[in-house]
Coordinates of C-alpha atoms (C1' of nucleotides) in Angstrom, one line a residue:
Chain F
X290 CA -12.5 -27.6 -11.9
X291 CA -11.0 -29.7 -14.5
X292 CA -6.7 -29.3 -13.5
X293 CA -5.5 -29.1 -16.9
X294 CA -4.9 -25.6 -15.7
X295 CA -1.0 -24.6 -16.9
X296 CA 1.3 -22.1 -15.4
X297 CA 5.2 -21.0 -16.3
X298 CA 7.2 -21.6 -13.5
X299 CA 9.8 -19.2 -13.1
X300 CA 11.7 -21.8 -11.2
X301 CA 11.8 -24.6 -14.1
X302 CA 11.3 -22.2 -16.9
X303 CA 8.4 -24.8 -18.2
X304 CA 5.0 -24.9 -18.4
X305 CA 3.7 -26.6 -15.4
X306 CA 0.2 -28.2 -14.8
X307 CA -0.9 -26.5 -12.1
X308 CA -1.9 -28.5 -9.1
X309 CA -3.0 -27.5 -5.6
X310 CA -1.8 -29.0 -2.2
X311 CA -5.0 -28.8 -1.0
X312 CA -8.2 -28.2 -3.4
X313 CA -10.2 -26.9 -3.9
X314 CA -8.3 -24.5 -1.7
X315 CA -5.4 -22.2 -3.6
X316 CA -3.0 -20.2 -1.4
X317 CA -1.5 -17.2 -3.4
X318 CA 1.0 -14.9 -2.2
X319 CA 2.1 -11.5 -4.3
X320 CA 4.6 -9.4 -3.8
X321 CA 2.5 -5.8 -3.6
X322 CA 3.4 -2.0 -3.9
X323 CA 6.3 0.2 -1.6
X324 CA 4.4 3.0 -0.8
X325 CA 6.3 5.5 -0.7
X326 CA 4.9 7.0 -4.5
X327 CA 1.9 6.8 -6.3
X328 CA 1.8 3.8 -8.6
X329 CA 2.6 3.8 -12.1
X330 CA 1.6 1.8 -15.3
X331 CA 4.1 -1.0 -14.1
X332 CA 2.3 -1.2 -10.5
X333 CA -0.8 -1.8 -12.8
X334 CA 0.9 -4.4 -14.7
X335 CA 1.7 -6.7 -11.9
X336 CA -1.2 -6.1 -9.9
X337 CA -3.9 -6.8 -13.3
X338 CA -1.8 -10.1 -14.4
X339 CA -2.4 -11.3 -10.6
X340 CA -6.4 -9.9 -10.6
X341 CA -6.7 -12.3 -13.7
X342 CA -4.9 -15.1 -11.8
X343 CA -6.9 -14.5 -9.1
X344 CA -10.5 -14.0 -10.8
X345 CA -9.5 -17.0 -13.1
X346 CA -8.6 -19.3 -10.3
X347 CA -12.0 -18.5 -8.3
X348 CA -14.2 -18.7 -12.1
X349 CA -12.4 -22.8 -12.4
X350 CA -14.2 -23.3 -8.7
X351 CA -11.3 -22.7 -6.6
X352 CA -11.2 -21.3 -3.4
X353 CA -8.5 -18.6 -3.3
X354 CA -6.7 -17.1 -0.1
X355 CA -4.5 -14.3 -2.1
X356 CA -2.3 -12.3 0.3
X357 CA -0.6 -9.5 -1.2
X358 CA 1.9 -7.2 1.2
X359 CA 1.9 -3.4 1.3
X360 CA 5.8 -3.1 2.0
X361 CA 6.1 0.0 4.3
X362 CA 9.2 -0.5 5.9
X363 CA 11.7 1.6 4.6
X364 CA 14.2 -0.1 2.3
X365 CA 17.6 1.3 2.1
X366 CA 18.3 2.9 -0.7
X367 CA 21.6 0.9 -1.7
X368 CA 23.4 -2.4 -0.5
X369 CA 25.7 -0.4 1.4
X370 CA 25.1 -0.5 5.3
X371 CA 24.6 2.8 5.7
X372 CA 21.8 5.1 4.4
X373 CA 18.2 6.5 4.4
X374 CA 15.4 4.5 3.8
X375 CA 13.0 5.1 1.1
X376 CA 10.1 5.7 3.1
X377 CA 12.6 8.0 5.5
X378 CA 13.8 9.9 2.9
X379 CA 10.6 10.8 2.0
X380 CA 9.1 11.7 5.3
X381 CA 12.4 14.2 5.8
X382 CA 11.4 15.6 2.7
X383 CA 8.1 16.1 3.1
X384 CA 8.7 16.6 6.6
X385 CA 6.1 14.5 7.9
X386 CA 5.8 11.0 9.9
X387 CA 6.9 8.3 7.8
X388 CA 3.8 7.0 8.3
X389 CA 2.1 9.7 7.5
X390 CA 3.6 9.2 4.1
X391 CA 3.2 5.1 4.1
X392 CA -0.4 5.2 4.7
X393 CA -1.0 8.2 2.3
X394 CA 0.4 5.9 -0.5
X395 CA -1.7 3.2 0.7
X396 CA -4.5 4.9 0.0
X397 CA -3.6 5.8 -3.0
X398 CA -2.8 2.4 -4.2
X399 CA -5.9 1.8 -3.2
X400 CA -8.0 4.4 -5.3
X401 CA -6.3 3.5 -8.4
X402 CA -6.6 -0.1 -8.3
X403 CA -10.2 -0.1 -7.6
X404 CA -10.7 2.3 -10.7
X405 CA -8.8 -0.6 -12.8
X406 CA -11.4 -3.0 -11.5
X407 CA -8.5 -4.7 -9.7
X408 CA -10.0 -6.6 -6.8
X409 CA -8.7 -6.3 -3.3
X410 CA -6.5 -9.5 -2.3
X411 CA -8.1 -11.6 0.6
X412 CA -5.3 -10.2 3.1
X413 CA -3.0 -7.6 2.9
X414 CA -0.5 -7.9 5.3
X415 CA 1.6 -4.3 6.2
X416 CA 5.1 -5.1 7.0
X417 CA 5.1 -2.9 9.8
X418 CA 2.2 -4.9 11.3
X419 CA 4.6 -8.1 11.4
X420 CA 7.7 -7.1 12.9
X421 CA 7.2 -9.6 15.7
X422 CA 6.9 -12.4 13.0
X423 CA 10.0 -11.8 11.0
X424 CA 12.2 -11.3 14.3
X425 CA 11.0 -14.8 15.4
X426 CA 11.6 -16.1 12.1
X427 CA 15.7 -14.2 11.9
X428 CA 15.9 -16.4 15.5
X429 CA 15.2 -19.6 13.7
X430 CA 17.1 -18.9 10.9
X431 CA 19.7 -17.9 13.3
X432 CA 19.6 -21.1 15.2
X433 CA 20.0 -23.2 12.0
X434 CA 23.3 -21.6 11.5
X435 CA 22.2 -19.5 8.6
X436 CA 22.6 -16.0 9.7
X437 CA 25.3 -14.2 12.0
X438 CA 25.2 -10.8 13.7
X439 CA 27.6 -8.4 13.1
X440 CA 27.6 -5.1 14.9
X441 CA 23.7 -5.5 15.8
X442 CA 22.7 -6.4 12.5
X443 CA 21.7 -10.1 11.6
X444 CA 22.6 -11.4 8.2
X445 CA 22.4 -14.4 6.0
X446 CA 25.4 -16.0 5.5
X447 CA 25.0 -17.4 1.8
X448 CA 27.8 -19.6 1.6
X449 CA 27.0 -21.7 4.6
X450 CA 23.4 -21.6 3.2
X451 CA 25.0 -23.0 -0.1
X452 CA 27.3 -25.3 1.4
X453 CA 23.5 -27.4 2.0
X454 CA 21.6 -25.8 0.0
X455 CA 21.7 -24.0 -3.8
X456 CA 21.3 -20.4 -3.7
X457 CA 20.2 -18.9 -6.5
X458 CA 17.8 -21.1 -8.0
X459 CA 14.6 -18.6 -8.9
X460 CA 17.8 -16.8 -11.5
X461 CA 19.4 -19.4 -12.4
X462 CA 22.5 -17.9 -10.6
X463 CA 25.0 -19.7 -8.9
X464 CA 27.4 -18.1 -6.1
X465 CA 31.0 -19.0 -8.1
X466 CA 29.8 -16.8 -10.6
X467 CA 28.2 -14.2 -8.4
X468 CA 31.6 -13.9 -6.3
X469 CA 33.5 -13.7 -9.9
X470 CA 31.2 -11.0 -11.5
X471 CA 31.1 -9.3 -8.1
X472 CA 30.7 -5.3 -7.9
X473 CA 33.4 -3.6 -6.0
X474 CA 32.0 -3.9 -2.0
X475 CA 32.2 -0.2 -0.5
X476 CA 32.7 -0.2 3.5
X477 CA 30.1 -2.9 3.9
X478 CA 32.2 -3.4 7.1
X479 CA 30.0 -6.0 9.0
X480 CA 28.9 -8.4 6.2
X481 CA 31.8 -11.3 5.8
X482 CA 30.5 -11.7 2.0
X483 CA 29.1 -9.2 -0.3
X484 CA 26.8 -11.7 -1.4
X485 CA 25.3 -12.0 2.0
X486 CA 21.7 -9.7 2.5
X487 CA 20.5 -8.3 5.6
X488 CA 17.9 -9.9 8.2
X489 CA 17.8 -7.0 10.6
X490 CA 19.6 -3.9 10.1
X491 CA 20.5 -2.4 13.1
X492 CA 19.5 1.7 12.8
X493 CA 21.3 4.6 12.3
X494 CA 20.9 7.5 15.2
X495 CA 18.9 9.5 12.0
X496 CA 16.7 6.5 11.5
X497 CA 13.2 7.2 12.1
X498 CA 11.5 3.7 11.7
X499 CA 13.1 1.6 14.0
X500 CA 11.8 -1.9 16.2
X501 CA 13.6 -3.3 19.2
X502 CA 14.6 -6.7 18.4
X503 CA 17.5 -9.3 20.5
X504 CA 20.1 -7.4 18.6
X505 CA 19.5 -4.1 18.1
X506 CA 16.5 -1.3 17.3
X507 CA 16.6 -1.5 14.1
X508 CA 14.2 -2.7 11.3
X509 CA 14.2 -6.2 8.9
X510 CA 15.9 -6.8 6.2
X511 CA 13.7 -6.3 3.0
X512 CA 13.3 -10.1 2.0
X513 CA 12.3 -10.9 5.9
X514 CA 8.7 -9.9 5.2
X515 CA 7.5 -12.1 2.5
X516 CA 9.1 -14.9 3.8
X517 CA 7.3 -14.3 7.3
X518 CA 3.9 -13.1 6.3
X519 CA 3.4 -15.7 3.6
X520 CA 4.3 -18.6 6.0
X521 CA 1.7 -16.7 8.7
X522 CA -1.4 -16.4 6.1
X523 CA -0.4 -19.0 3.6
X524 CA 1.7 -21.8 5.9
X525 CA 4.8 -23.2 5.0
X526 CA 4.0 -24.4 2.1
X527 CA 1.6 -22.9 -0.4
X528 CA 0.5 -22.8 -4.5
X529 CA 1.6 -19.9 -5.7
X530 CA 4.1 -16.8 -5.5
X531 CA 3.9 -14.0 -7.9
X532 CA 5.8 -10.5 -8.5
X533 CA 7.3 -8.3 -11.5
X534 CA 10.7 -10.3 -13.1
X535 CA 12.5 -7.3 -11.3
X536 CA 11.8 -9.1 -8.3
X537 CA 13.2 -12.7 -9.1
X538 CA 16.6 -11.5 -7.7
X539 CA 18.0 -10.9 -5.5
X540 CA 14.4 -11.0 -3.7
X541 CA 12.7 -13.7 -4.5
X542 CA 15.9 -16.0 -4.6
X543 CA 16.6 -14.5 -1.0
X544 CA 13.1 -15.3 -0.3
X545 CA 13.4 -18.8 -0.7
X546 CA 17.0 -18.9 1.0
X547 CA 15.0 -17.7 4.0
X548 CA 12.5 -20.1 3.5
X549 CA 14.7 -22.8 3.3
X550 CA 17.1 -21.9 5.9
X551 CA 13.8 -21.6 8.1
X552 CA 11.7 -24.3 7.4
X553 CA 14.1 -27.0 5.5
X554 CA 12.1 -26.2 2.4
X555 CA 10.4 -24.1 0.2
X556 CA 7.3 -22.3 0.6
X557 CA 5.6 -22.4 -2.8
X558 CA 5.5 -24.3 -5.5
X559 CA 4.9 -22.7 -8.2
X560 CA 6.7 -19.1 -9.2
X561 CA 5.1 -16.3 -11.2
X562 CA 6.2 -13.2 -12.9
X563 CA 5.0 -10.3 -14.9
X564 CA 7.3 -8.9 -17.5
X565 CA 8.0 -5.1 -17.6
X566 CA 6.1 -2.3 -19.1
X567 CA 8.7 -0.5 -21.5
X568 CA 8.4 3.1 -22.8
X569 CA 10.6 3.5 -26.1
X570 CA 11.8 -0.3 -25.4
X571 CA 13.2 1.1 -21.9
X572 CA 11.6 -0.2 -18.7
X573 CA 9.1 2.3 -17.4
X574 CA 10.1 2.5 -13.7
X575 CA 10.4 5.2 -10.8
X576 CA 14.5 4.7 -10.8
X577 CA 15.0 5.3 -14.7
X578 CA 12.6 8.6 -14.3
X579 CA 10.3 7.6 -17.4
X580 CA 7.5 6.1 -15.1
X581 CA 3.9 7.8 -16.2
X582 CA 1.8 7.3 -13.1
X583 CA -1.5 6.0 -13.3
X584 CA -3.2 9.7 -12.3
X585 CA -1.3 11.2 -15.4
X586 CA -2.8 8.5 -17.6
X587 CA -6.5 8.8 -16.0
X588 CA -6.0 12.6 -16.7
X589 CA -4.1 12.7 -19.7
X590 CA -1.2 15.4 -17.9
X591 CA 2.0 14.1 -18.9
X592 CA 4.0 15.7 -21.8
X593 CA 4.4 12.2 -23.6
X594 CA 0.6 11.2 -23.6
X595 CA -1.8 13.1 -26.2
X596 CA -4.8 12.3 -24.5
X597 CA -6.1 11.0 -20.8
X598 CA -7.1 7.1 -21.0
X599 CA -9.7 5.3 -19.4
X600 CA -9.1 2.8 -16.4
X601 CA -10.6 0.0 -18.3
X602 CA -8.8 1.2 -21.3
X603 CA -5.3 0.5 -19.7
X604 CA -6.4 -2.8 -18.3
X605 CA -7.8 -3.9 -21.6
X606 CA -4.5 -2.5 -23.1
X607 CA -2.4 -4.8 -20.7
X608 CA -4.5 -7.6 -21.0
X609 CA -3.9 -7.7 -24.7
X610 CA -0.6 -8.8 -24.3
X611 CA 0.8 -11.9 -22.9
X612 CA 2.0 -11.2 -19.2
X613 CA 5.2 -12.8 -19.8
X614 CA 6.1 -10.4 -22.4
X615 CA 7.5 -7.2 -22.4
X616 CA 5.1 -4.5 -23.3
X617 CA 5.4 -1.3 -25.1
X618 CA 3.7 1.8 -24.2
X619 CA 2.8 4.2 -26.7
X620 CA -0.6 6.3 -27.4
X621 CA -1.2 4.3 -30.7
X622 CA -1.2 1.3 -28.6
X623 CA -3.4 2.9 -25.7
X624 CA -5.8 4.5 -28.8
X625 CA -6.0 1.4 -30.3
X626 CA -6.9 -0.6 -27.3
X627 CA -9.9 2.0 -26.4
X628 CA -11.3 1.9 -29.7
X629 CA -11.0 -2.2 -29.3
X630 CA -12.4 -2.1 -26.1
X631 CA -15.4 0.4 -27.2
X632 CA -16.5 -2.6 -29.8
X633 CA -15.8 -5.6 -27.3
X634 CA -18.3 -3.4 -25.1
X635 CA -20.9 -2.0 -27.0
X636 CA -21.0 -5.6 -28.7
X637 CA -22.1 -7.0 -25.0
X638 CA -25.1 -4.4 -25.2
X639 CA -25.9 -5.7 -28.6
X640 CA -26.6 -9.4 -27.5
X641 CA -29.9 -8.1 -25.9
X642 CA -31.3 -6.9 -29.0
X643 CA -30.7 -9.9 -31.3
X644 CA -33.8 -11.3 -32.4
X645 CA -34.0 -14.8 -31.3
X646 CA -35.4 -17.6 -34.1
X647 CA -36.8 -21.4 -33.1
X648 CA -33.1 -23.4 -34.4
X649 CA -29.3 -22.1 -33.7
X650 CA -26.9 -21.4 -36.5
X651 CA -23.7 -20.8 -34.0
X652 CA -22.6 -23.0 -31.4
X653 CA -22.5 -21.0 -28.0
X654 CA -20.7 -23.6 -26.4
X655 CA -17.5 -22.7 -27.6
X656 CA -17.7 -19.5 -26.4
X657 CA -16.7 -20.8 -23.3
X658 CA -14.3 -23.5 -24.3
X659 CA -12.3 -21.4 -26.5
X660 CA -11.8 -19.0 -23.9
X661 CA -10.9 -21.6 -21.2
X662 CA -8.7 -23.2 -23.5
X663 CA -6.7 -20.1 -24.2
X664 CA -6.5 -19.2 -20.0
X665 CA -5.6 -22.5 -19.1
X666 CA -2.3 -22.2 -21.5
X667 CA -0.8 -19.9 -19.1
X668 CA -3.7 -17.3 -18.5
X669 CA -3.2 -16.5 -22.2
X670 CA -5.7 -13.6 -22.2
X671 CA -4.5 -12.1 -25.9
X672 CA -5.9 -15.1 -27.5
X673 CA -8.6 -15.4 -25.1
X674 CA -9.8 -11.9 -26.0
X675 CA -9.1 -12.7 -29.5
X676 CA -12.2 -15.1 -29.1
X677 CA -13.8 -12.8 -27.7
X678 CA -13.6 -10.8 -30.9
X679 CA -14.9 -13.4 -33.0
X680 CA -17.8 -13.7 -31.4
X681 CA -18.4 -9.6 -31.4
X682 CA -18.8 -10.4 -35.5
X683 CA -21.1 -13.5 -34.3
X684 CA -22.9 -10.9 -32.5
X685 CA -23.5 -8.2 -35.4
X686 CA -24.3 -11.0 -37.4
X687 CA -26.8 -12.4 -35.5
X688 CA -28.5 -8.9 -34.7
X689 CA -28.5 -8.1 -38.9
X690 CA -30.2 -11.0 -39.0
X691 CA -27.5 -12.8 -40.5
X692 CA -27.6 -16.6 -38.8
X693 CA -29.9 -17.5 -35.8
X694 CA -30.1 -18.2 -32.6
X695 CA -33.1 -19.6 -29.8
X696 CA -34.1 -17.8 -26.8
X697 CA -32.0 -20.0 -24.6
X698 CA -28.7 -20.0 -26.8
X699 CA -29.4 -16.4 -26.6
X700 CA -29.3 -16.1 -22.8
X701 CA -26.5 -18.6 -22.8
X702 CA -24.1 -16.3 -24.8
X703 CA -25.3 -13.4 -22.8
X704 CA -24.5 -15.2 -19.5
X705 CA -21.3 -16.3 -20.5
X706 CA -20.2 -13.0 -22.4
X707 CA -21.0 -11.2 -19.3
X708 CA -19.0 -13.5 -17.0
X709 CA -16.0 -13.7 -19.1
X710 CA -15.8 -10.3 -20.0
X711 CA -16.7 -8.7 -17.0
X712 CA -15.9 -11.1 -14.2
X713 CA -12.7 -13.1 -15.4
X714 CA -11.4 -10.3 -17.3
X715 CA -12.4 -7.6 -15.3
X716 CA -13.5 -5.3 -18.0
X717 CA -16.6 -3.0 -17.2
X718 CA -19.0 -0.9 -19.3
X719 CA -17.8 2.8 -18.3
X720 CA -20.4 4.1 -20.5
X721 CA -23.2 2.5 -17.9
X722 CA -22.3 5.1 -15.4
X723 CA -22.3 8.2 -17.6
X724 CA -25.4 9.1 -17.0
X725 CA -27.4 7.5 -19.8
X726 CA -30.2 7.1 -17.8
X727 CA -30.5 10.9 -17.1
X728 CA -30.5 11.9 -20.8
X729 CA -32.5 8.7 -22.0
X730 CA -35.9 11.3 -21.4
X731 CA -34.2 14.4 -23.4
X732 CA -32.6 11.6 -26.0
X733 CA -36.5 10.2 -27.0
X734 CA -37.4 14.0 -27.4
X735 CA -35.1 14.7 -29.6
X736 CA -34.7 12.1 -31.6
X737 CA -38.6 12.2 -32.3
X738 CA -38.3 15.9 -33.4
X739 CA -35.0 14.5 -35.3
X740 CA -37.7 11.7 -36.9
X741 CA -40.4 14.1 -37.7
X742 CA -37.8 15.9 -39.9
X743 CA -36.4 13.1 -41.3
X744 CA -40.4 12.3 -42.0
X745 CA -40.2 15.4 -44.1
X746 CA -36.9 15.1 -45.9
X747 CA -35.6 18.0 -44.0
X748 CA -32.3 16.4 -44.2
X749 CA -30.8 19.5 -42.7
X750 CA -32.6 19.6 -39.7
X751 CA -31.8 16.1 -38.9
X752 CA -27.9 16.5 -39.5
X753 CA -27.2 19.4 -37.4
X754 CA -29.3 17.5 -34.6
X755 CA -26.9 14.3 -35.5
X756 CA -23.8 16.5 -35.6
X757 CA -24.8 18.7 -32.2
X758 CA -25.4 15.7 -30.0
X759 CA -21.9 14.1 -31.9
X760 CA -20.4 17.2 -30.7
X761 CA -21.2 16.6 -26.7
X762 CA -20.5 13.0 -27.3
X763 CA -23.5 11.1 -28.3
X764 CA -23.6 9.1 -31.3
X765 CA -26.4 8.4 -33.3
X766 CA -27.2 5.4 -35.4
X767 CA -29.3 5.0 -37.5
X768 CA -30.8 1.3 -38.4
X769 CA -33.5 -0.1 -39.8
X770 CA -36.0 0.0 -37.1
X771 CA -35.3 3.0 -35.5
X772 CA -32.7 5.4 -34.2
X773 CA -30.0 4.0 -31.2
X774 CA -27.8 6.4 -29.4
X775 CA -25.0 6.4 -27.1
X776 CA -22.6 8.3 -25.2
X777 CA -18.8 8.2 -26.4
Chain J
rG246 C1' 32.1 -8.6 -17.5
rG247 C1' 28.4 -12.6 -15.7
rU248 C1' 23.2 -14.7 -16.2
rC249 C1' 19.0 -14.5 -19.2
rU250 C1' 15.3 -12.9 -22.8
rG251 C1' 13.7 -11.0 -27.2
rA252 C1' 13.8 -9.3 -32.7
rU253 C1' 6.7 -10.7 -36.3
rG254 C1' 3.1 -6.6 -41.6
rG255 C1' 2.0 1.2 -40.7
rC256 C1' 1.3 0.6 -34.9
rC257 C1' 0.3 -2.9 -30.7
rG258 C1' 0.5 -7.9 -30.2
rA259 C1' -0.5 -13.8 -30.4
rG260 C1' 1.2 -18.2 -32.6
rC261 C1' 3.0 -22.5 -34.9
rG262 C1' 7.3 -27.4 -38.4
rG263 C1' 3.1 -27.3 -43.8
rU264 C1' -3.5 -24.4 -42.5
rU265 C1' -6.8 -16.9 -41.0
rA266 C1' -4.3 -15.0 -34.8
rG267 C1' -6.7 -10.7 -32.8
rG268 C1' -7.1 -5.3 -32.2
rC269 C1' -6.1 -0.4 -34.3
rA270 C1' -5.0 2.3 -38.8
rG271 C1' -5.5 1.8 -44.4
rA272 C1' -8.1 0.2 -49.3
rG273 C1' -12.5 -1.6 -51.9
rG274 C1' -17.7 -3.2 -51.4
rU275 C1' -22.9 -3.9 -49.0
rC276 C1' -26.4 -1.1 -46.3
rU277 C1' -28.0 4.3 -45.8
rG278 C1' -31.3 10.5 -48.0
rC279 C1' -26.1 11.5 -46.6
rA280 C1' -23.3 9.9 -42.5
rA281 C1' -22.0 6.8 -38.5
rA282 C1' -22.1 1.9 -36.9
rA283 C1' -22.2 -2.9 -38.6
rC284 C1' -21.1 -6.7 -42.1
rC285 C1' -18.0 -8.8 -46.5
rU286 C1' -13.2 -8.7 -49.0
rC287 C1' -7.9 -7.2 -49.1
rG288 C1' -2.5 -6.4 -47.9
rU289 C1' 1.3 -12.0 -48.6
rA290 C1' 5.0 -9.8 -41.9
rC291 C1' 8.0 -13.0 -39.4
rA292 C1' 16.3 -9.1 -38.2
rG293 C1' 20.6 -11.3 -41.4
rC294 C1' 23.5 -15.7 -42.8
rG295 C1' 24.1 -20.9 -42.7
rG296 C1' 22.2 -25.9 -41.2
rU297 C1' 18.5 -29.9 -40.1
rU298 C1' 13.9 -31.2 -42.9
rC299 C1' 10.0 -33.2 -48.4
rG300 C1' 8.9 -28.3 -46.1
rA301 C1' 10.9 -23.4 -41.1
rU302 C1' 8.6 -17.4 -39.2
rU303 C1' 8.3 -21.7 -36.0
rC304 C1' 14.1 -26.5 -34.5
rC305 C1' 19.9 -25.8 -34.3
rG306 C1' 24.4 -22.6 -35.0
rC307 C1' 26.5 -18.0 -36.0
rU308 C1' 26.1 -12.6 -36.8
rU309 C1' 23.8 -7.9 -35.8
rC310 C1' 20.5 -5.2 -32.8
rA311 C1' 17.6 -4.5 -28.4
rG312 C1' 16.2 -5.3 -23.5
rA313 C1' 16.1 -7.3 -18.2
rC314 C1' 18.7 -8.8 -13.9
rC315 C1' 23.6 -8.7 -11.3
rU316 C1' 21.7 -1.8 -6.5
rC317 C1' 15.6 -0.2 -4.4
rC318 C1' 12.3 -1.4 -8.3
rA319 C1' 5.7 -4.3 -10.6

RNA sequence: GGUCUGAUGGCCGAGCGGUUAGGCAGAGGUCUGCAAAACCUCGUACAGCGGUUCGAUUCCGCUUCAGACCUCCA
């Protein structure tokens, strides 16, 4: 648990050692899906970046409380005060209960993180479950002078907020300019400033999800729950806050403005944020109508993809780049990535079968180190895996005979190969649940009748057994002692 | 219009004031009955123009282009 762990803060734009309030404990909030579609590559994105966080934080010996929300309150659609809510709209279209629809996105969330190996988050809080929480918390806020009500909605009032305190500081905005570059306000009748956001919106006669609150039935404002659910799971103060760059404003500025105007001061300390996937340098989202969900990618249907990827092959693919960057989607990109993947993986088989010698040519140690080295630079998993690669050339090597290595460096590399590959990274062998085990008994057969004409220099018996089993998908090798297989 | 970020070889993508990123694709070689795999070698990329410097892809300025946010958004 050595703390020469560094993060970018979003809020100092700087690398910043990262230090918890309370190790070995770690409090991490996220902000998580609204379910009101099935995910896409960018829902991937985000939640992958924060599994490596999260896996990385708990492999350096910390203890790790990660909350991530499912947001199923409706959000309005638009700033203006009137309007359908997302989850609404859908419901009506779909003609169902809106939770109906909430919890049927849920679900789905669900399924297709597990398939990317992204591990569930300690809590995860539903904003419906916390209605209570984020009304108590608009009183406070209220109280402090912070927040008015007009017409049975609560809102913030910004520039009293900024008379005491900066608003704006996640963006680097500041309200002068925000009033100057202000859109055109549209009959946003009972907000005194366009710059102000909703606490609690009182509900239209149409609106299905509605809470009775002081002020109204109506439902929160969508910054309310993050503020309220982090503070309940995490406390007032806590490590880290994480979400897509999308979400740095207005929400996450408005997060901490409700924070502030709460509690007197922030809640975390330390602000994350994944960059955006981009399709033909666009940002893949729901809103622009280029988003590929994750199903089309697992199953190759989508007019712009040539084949169906792999769930480990779009993590791997998104772990290749920094998380801080933007990153382009293409299928040369997602190709590439499987075939790099297919080595990185088959290599970890390989380390079984090296043959092990009485002195070490390689130093195992920095296996480890390297890899440490690159994550603790901001959870820099490109160069990490880049290590990673130079020891799969380590690996052939070894098991070629080229260099040496004991019994116990042997195990060592194993050991840490396996743990960085499979439980930092998150990357698991797909091909160790395809039923290897089932064909292993066929697979001796008929590479012994394969041998046996080999034996004979019936070299064309042995090739159209070689290119038949290529043809279902199992690939034959043939090395120096023997004949290994595997299934593509 | 405001705020901010980026422009790297065929593709994706790191990085840094002078030294090989890495993956994929491509070329040559070793091995092999032939393949495949693996291993070895290779390409001299850092948008353009100035400036700072002994030296800049890396720092500064300008230009061009692209993107994000300012509306729900991972």
């Amino acid at each position: 648990m050595e703390s020469k762990f560094k993060i970018h803060n979003t809020q100092t734009r700087s690398l910043e050692e990262f230090v918890p309030l309370d190790p070995p404990r770690v409090g991490l909030y996220v902000c998580g899906p609204t379910v009101y579609g099935d995910p896409h590559l960018g829902h991937a994105r985000s939640a992958i970046t924060f599994d490596l966080l999260f896996r990385y934080l708990q492999y350096s010996g910390y203890k790790v409380r990660y909350v991530r929300n499912i947001t199923d309150v409706g959000h309005l659609e638009n700033d203006a005060d009137e309007g359908e809510d997302k989850i609404s709209k859908k419901a009506r279209i779909e003609q169902v209960e809106p939770m109906e629809i909430s919890g049927y996105y849920t679900r789905r969330y669900h399924q297709f993180m597990d398939r990317l190996n992204v591990l569930r988050p300690s809590i995860e809080p539903l904003a419906s479950g916390h209605i209570i929480e984020q009304i108590e918390m608009i009183k406070v806020i209220l109280d402090h002078g912070y927040a008015y009500l007009g017409n049975g909605s609560v809102y913030f009032d910004v520039q009293a907020y900024n008379n005491d305190h900066p608003y704006g500081v996640l963006s680097g905005r500041n309200i002068e300019d925000m009033i100057s570059s202000g859109r055109t306000l549209d009959g946003q009748s009972d907000k005194r400033s366009p710059l102000d956001f909703a606490l609690w919106k009182k509900a239209s006669p149409e609106h299905i999800m509605r809470w009775p609150s002081p002020w109204s039935d109506g439902f929160p404002g969508w910054h309310m729950e993050c503020s309220a659910m982090s503070a309940k799971y995490l406390g007032q103060r806590f490590d880290i806050h994480g979400g897509g760059m999308d979400l740095v404003f207005p929400h996450h500025d408005c997060e901490i403005a409700q924070s502030v105007a709460a509690t007197g001061h922030q809640s975390a300390r330390y602000w994350m944020h994944n960059n955006m996937i981009t399709m033909e340098g666009r940002k893949m989202g729901k809103s622009l109508g280029n988003a590929i969900s994750l199903e089309q990618f697992l199953t190759g249907d989508h007019p712009l993809l040539q084949q169906a990827y792999s769930a480990m092959t779009i993590r791997f693919f998104i772990l290749q780049a920094h998380y801080r960057s933007t990153l382009d989607f293409s299928n040369e990109a997602l190709q590439a990535a499987q075939k790099g993947l297919e080595r990185l993986m088959e290599a970890a088989r390989t380390i079984e079968k090296i043959p092990v010698s009485d002195a070490s040519t390689v130093d195992v140690a920095t296996l480890e180190a390297d890899f440490r080295r690159a994550m603790d630079d901001d959870l820099n998993s490109p160069i990490a895996i880049a290590g990673l690669f130079d020891w799969v050339r380590v690996i052939n090597s070894l098991r070629q005979g080229d260099g040496k290595i004991t019994a116990q460096d042997k195990e060592l590399l194993q050991n840490a190969f396996h743990v960085l590959l499979t439980d930092v990274l998150g990357l698991v062998d797909e091909s160790e649940t395809s039923g290897k085990e089932i064909v292993a008994p066929l697979m001796e057969m008929v590479l012994e009748v394969r041998k046996k004409a080999r034996e004979n220099k019936d070299w064309a018996t042995s090739d159209i057994i070689r290119d038949r089993l290529a043809a279902v998908g199992i690939q034959i090798k043939d090395g120096k002692d023997g004949t290994e297989w595997e299934i593509k």
